[in-house]
Coordinates of C-alpha atoms and ligand atoms in Angstrom, one line a residue:
X455 CA -9.1 17.0 -13.4
X456 CA -12.7 18.5 -12.9
X457 CA -14.4 15.6 -15.0
X458 CA -12.9 12.8 -12.7
X459 CA -14.8 10.8 -10.4
X460 CA -12.7 8.1 -8.2
X461 CA -14.8 5.4 -6.1
X462 CA -11.2 3.8 -3.2
X463 CA -12.4 0.5 -2.0
X464 CA -10.8 -0.6 0.7
X465 CA -10.4 3.3 2.3
X466 CA -10.4 2.4 6.3
X467 CA -7.3 1.3 5.8
X468 CA -3.6 2.4 7.0
X469 CA -2.8 3.3 3.1
X470 CA -6.5 4.4 2.3
X471 CA -7.6 7.1 4.6
X472 CA -4.4 8.7 4.0
X473 CA -4.4 8.6 0.0
X474 CA -8.6 9.7 0.9
X475 CA -7.7 12.5 1.8
X476 CA -5.3 13.4 -0.3
X477 CA -7.0 12.4 -3.4
X478 CA -10.6 14.0 -1.9
X479 CA -8.2 17.6 -2.3
X480 CA -6.9 16.7 -6.4
X481 CA -9.8 16.3 -7.0
X482 CA -12.5 17.5 -4.8
X483 CA -14.7 15.6 -2.1
X484 CA -18.0 15.8 -3.9
X485 CA -15.2 13.8 -6.9
X486 CA -14.9 11.2 -4.4
X487 CA -16.8 8.2 -3.7
X488 CA -14.5 6.4 -0.2
X489 CA -15.5 3.0 -0.1
X490 CA -14.8 -0.2 2.7
X491 CA -16.7 -2.8 4.1
X492 CA -16.5 -1.6 7.1
X493 CA -18.5 1.5 7.9
X494 CA -15.9 5.4 8.7
X495 CA -17.0 7.8 11.5
X496 CA -14.4 10.0 9.5
X497 CA -15.8 9.6 6.4
X498 CA -19.1 11.0 7.5
X499 CA -19.7 12.6 3.6
X500 CA -19.2 10.2 0.3
X501 CA -18.6 7.1 2.2
X502 CA -20.6 3.8 0.9
X503 CA -20.7 0.3 3.0
X504 CA -19.6 -2.2 -0.2
X505 CA -17.9 -5.4 0.0
X506 CA -15.5 -5.9 -2.7
X507 CA -17.0 -9.9 -2.9
X508 CA -20.2 -8.7 -4.0
X509 CA -20.2 -7.3 -7.7
X510 CA -24.2 -6.1 -7.8
X511 CA -22.5 -3.4 -5.0
X512 CA -19.1 -2.2 -6.9
X513 CA -21.1 -2.1 -9.9
X514 CA -24.1 0.1 -8.8
X515 CA -21.5 2.0 -6.8
X516 CA -19.7 3.0 -10.5
X517 CA -23.1 3.0 -12.0
X518 CA -24.7 5.7 -9.6
X519 CA -21.8 8.0 -9.9
X520 CA -20.5 7.6 -13.1
X521 CA -17.2 6.4 -11.9
X522 CA -14.0 6.6 -14.2
X523 CA -11.0 5.9 -12.3
X524 CA -11.2 3.1 -9.2
X525 CA -8.4 2.8 -6.7
X526 CA -8.7 -0.7 -5.4
X527 CA -7.4 -1.1 -2.1
X528 CA -8.6 -4.4 -0.2
X529 CA -6.7 -6.9 0.5
X530 CA -4.9 -9.5 3.3
X531 CA -1.7 -8.7 3.6
X532 CA 0.7 -10.4 4.2
X533 CA 1.2 -11.8 7.9
X534 CA -2.2 -11.8 8.3
X535 CA -3.2 -13.8 4.7
X536 CA -0.4 -16.8 6.1
X537 CA -2.9 -17.5 9.2
X538 CA -6.0 -18.0 6.1
X539 CA -3.9 -18.9 3.5
X540 CA -7.1 -19.9 0.9
X541 CA -9.4 -17.5 2.3
X542 CA -6.7 -15.0 1.7
X543 CA -6.4 -16.4 -1.6
X544 CA -10.0 -16.6 -2.4
X545 CA -10.9 -12.9 -0.8
X546 CA -7.7 -11.6 -2.9
X547 CA -8.5 -12.6 -6.1
X548 CA -11.8 -12.3 -6.2
X549 CA -12.4 -8.7 -5.0
X550 CA -9.6 -8.1 -7.6
X551 CA -11.5 -9.6 -10.2
X552 CA -14.8 -8.0 -9.3
X553 CA -12.9 -4.6 -9.8
X554 CA -11.3 -5.4 -12.8
X555 CA -14.6 -6.7 -14.6
X556 CA -16.3 -4.1 -13.5
X557 CA -14.6 -1.5 -15.0
X558 CA -13.5 -3.3 -17.9
X559 CA -17.5 -3.4 -18.6
X560 CA -19.2 0.0 -17.7
X561 CA -15.7 1.6 -19.7
X562 CA -13.9 2.7 -16.3
X563 CA -10.2 5.5 -17.5
X564 CA -8.2 4.4 -14.8
X565 CA -8.4 1.6 -12.2
X566 CA -5.4 1.2 -9.2
X567 CA -4.4 -1.9 -8.5
X568 CA -0.9 -1.9 -6.0
X569 CA 1.2 -4.9 -5.8
X570 CA 3.7 -5.5 -3.7
X571 CA 7.7 -6.4 -2.7
X572 CA 6.5 -9.6 -1.5
X573 CA 5.9 -10.5 -5.1
X574 CA 9.4 -11.3 -4.9
X575 CA 10.7 -15.0 -3.4
X576 CA 13.4 -16.8 -2.0
X577 CA 15.9 -17.4 -5.1
X578 CA 15.7 -13.5 -6.0
X579 CA 19.5 -12.3 -4.7
X580 CA 17.9 -10.4 -0.8
X581 CA 20.3 -7.9 -2.5
X582 CA 18.3 -5.9 -4.7
X583 CA 14.9 -7.2 -7.0
X584 CA 15.4 -5.5 -10.0
X585 CA 12.6 -5.0 -11.8
X586 CA 12.4 -8.1 -14.4
X587 CA 13.9 -10.0 -11.5
X588 CA 11.7 -13.8 -11.2
X589 CA 8.4 -13.6 -9.1
X590 CA 8.7 -16.7 -6.7
X591 CA 6.8 -15.5 -3.7
X592 CA 6.7 -17.4 -0.4
X593 CA 3.6 -16.7 1.0
X594 CA -0.2 -16.7 -0.4
X595 CA -0.1 -12.6 -0.6
X596 CA 2.5 -12.8 -2.6
X597 CA 1.3 -15.0 -5.1
X598 CA -1.9 -13.2 -4.9
X599 CA -0.1 -9.9 -5.8
X600 CA 2.3 -12.0 -8.7
X601 CA -1.1 -13.6 -10.2
X602 CA -2.9 -9.6 -10.1
X603 CA 0.2 -8.6 -11.5
X604 CA -0.1 -10.6 -14.2
X605 CA -4.3 -10.4 -14.7
X606 CA -3.2 -6.5 -15.0
X607 CA -1.4 -7.1 -18.0
X608 CA -4.1 -9.5 -19.5
X609 CA -6.6 -6.6 -18.8
X610 CA -4.6 -4.7 -20.4
X611 CA -3.8 -6.7 -23.5
X612 CA -7.2 -8.0 -23.7
X613 CA -9.8 -5.5 -23.0
X614 CA -7.3 -2.2 -23.2
X615 CA -7.6 -1.7 -20.0
X616 CA -5.2 1.1 -18.4
X617 CA -4.9 -0.9 -15.1
X618 CA -1.7 1.1 -13.0
X619 CA 0.1 -0.8 -10.2
X620 CA 3.6 0.1 -7.8
X621 CA 4.9 -2.8 -5.8
X622 CA 4.8 -0.6 -2.3
X623 CA 7.5 -1.5 -0.1
X624 CA 6.3 -1.2 3.6
X625 CA 4.6 1.7 4.0
X626 CA 6.2 4.1 7.6
X627 CA 3.2 6.8 8.3
X628 CA 1.8 8.7 11.6
X629 CA -1.4 8.4 10.7
X630 CA -3.1 5.6 10.6
X631 CA -2.5 1.5 12.4
X632 CA -1.1 -1.2 9.5
X633 CA -2.9 -3.9 9.1
X634 CA -0.9 -7.3 8.7
X635 CA 2.0 -7.1 7.3
X636 CA 5.6 -7.4 7.7
X637 CA 6.5 -4.7 7.6
X638 CA 4.0 -3.4 10.6
X639 CA 6.7 -2.8 12.8
X640 CA 8.7 -0.1 11.4
X641 CA 4.9 1.9 12.4
X642 CA 4.9 0.3 15.7
X643 CA 8.2 0.6 16.9
X644 CA 7.3 4.7 16.6
X645 CA 4.0 5.0 18.4
X646 CA 6.0 2.9 21.4
X647 CA 9.2 5.1 21.9
X648 CA 6.3 7.9 21.8
X649 CA 4.3 5.7 24.9
X650 CA 7.4 5.5 26.2
X651 CA 7.1 2.0 25.9
X652 CA 9.7 -0.8 25.3
X653 CA 9.2 -2.3 22.1
X654 CA 8.7 -6.2 21.3
X655 CA 9.7 -6.2 17.3
X656 CA 9.2 -9.9 15.3
X657 CA 12.0 -9.1 13.1
X658 CA 16.2 -9.3 13.8
X659 CA 17.7 -6.2 14.3
X660 CA 20.1 -6.6 11.4
X661 CA 16.6 -8.1 9.1
X662 CA 16.9 -4.6 6.5
X663 CA 13.5 -4.4 4.5
X664 CA 12.9 -2.3 2.0
X665 CA 10.7 0.7 3.0
X666 CA 8.5 3.6 2.2
X667 CA 7.2 7.0 4.2
X668 CA 3.4 7.7 3.8
X669 CA 4.0 11.1 2.0
X670 CA 6.3 9.4 -1.3
X671 CA 3.9 6.3 -1.6
X672 CA 1.1 8.6 -2.1
X673 CA 3.1 10.7 -4.2
X674 CA 3.8 7.9 -6.6
X675 CA 0.8 6.5 -6.7
X676 CA -0.8 10.1 -7.5
X677 CA 2.1 10.8 -9.9
X678 CA 1.9 7.2 -12.1
X679 CA -2.3 7.8 -12.1
X680 CA -1.7 11.2 -13.8
X681 CA 1.2 10.7 -16.8
X682 CA -0.2 9.7 -19.8
X683 CA -0.6 6.3 -20.6
X684 CA 1.9 5.9 -24.2
X685 CA 4.5 6.3 -21.3
X686 CA 3.8 3.4 -19.0
X687 CA 6.3 0.8 -20.1
X688 CA 5.3 -2.1 -17.0
X689 CA 1.5 -3.4 -17.8
X690 CA 2.2 -5.5 -14.5
X691 CA 3.6 -3.6 -11.7
X692 CA 6.7 -1.0 -11.1
X693 CA 9.2 -1.6 -8.6
X694 CA 9.3 1.1 -5.7
X695 CA 12.0 2.0 -3.7
X696 CA 12.8 4.9 -1.0
X697 CA 15.1 2.9 2.1
X698 CA 16.3 0.0 3.3
X699 CA 16.0 -0.5 7.0
X700 CA 16.8 -2.9 9.3
X701 CA 15.2 -2.6 13.3
X702 CA 18.2 -1.5 14.6
X703 CA 18.5 1.8 12.4
X704 CA 15.8 2.6 13.2
X705 CA 15.9 2.0 16.8
X706 CA 19.1 4.3 16.4
X707 CA 17.4 6.9 15.4
X708 CA 15.1 7.0 17.2
X709 CA 17.3 7.1 20.7
X710 CA 19.0 9.9 19.4
X711 CA 15.8 12.2 20.0
X712 CA 14.5 9.0 22.7
X713 CA 17.7 8.3 24.6
X714 CA 16.4 6.0 26.9
X715 CA 13.9 3.9 24.1
X716 CA 14.5 0.2 24.5
X717 CA 13.8 -3.0 21.7
X718 CA 13.6 -6.6 22.4
X719 CA 13.9 -8.4 19.7
X720 CA 11.6 -11.8 19.7
X721 CA 10.8 -13.5 16.3
X722 CA 7.6 -15.0 15.1
X723 CA 6.1 -15.6 12.0
X724 CA 7.3 -12.9 10.1
X725 CA 11.0 -12.9 10.6
X726 CA 10.3 -15.9 7.9
X727 CA 8.3 -13.7 5.4
X728 CA 10.8 -10.9 5.9
X729 CA 14.2 -13.5 5.0
X730 CA 12.0 -14.4 1.3
X731 CA 12.0 -10.8 0.6
X732 CA 14.2 -8.6 -1.0
X733 CA 16.1 -5.6 0.9
X734 CA 16.4 -3.7 -1.5
X735 CA 14.8 -2.3 -4.6
X736 CA 15.7 -1.5 -7.9
X737 CA 12.9 1.3 -9.0
X738 CA 15.2 2.5 -12.2
X739 CA 12.8 2.2 -14.8
X740 CA 9.5 4.3 -12.5
X741 CA 12.9 6.9 -12.4
X742 CA 12.8 7.0 -16.1
X743 CA 9.0 6.5 -17.2
X744 CA 7.8 9.3 -14.7
X745 CA 10.4 10.4 -13.2
X746 CA 10.0 8.8 -9.4
X747 CA 12.2 10.2 -6.9
X748 CA 11.5 9.4 -3.3
X749 CA 11.8 12.6 -1.0
X750 CA 12.7 11.0 2.7
X751 CA 15.1 9.7 4.4
X752 CA 15.4 7.8 7.5
X753 CA 16.8 10.9 9.9
X754 CA 13.8 13.5 8.4
X755 CA 10.9 10.2 8.8
X756 CA 11.4 9.4 12.6
X757 CA 11.4 13.4 13.6
X758 CA 7.8 13.7 11.7
X759 CA 6.8 10.6 13.3
X760 CA 8.0 10.9 16.3
X761 CA 6.3 15.0 16.3
X762 CA 3.0 13.7 15.1
X763 CA 2.6 10.6 17.1
X764 CA 3.8 12.8 20.5
X765 CA 0.8 15.7 18.9
X766 CA -1.2 12.4 18.4
X767 CA -0.7 10.8 21.1
X768 CA -1.2 14.6 23.5
X769 CA -4.5 15.1 21.9
X770 CA -5.9 11.8 23.4
X771 CA -4.6 11.9 26.8
X772 CA -6.4 15.5 27.3
Ligands
LIG1678 N1 0.9 -1.1 3.7 C1 1.4 -1.9 2.9 O1 3.1 -1.5 3.8 C2 1.6 -2.2 2.2 C3 2.8 -2.7 1.2 C4 2.4 -3.4 0.1 C5 1.1 -3.8 -0.6 N2 0.1 -3.2 0.0 C6 -1.3 -2.5 -0.6 O2 -1.7 -1.8 -0.5 C7 -3.5 -1.4 -0.6 C8 -3.6 -0.6 1.3 O3 -2.9 -1.7 1.7 P1 -2.9 -1.0 3.8 O4 -2.0 -1.2 4.3 O5 -4.0 0.4 3.5 O6 -4.3 -2.3 3.7 P2 -5.6 -2.7 5.0 O7 -5.5 -3.7 5.3 O8 -5.0 -1.6 6.2 O9 -6.6 -1.9 4.6 C9 -7.3 -2.6 3.7 C10 -9.3 -2.5 3.7 O10 -9.9 -2.9 3.1 C11 -11.1 -3.2 3.7 N3 -11.8 -4.4 3.6 C12 -11.0 -6.0 3.3 N4 -12.3 -6.4 3.0 C13 -12.7 -5.9 2.3 C14 -13.8 -6.0 1.3 N5 -14.2 -7.4 1.0 N6 -14.8 -5.2 0.9 C15 -14.4 -3.6 0.8 N7 -13.0 -3.6 1.5 C16 -13.1 -4.1 2.3 C17 -10.8 -3.6 5.5 O11 -11.6 -2.9 5.8 C18 -9.1 -2.7 5.2 O12 -10.1 -1.0 5.5 C19 -3.3 -3.4 -0.1 O13 -4.0 -3.6 -1.7 C20 -2.0 -4.0 0.0 O14 -1.5 -5.6 0.0 C21 0.5 -2.6 1.3

């Protein structure tokens, strides 16, 4: 890994701030350039404020630091995206194509571009979405990710640009707050429990959705970027599975440790989005091609989330 130079775009986000630290640990701080449109006081060194809508800003950093791998995480997510559909399309597409073009022209050896379970839509059986299920997304975010998957394949077929991708389920972690997705509830619910507050959930109690604990999501990302090129048989994006959970299942697990914790259900437009997503993901391809296997279940995730958040809030309140 010694000679690799990494650029993370969208390093301040829910996934970005945790992945950035993991990459710094693997590659060395001096070899990982973090970037976001907003400044970040926690990443003082090796941080560059860049707007991924501006091709030249990405190109300058890639040239200056002889970048060999780009992790492009910046995007407008599902729930937020529905408020500004055209802007979401414009941003998600332009940022992605800027990254792919810079990578192609400057011969960056690998690019990571995350996709999402939002690529599946109404016509997919809610029960289990397979690798080859129809992509019929119901949100502009899902449409942008499905288009992105086709662009990845195009750049690989036409230019041999090695873009790798995972269709992440909703990511749950204590380190960072989610940024406007449909599964944000699965992080917020733990914060409310630790703060002894009632949680108002925007989904129905029995809406099962695919979720993944942060450590598993990070490990999957690092693993897919490390496997030999020839092992990758999916040049769009790999289905990635871990847990399949509903709000009531998470609430019940929390109540084992916080018996007085209460949840009220008051649905909004996010329930409509969730209703178009699969409740389960079949990730056989990932298991076969790179031995993917998740490690965390609901019980382990809940214990970790509650313990870590308890420590975090204690520190803040002292
Ligand atoms: N978090 C999840 O549950 C989840 C699930 C599926 C897929 N994903 C995908 O993973 C990626 C990261 O998700 P996240 O949850 O960390 O998102 P996030 O919204 O928390 O973070 C996105 C980051 O991108 C930055 N950004 C926005 N516009 C930018 C611009 N013009 N230039 C540079 N930076 C800009 C934002 O400031 C933010 O820090 C996204 O592509 C998302 O679609 C996330």
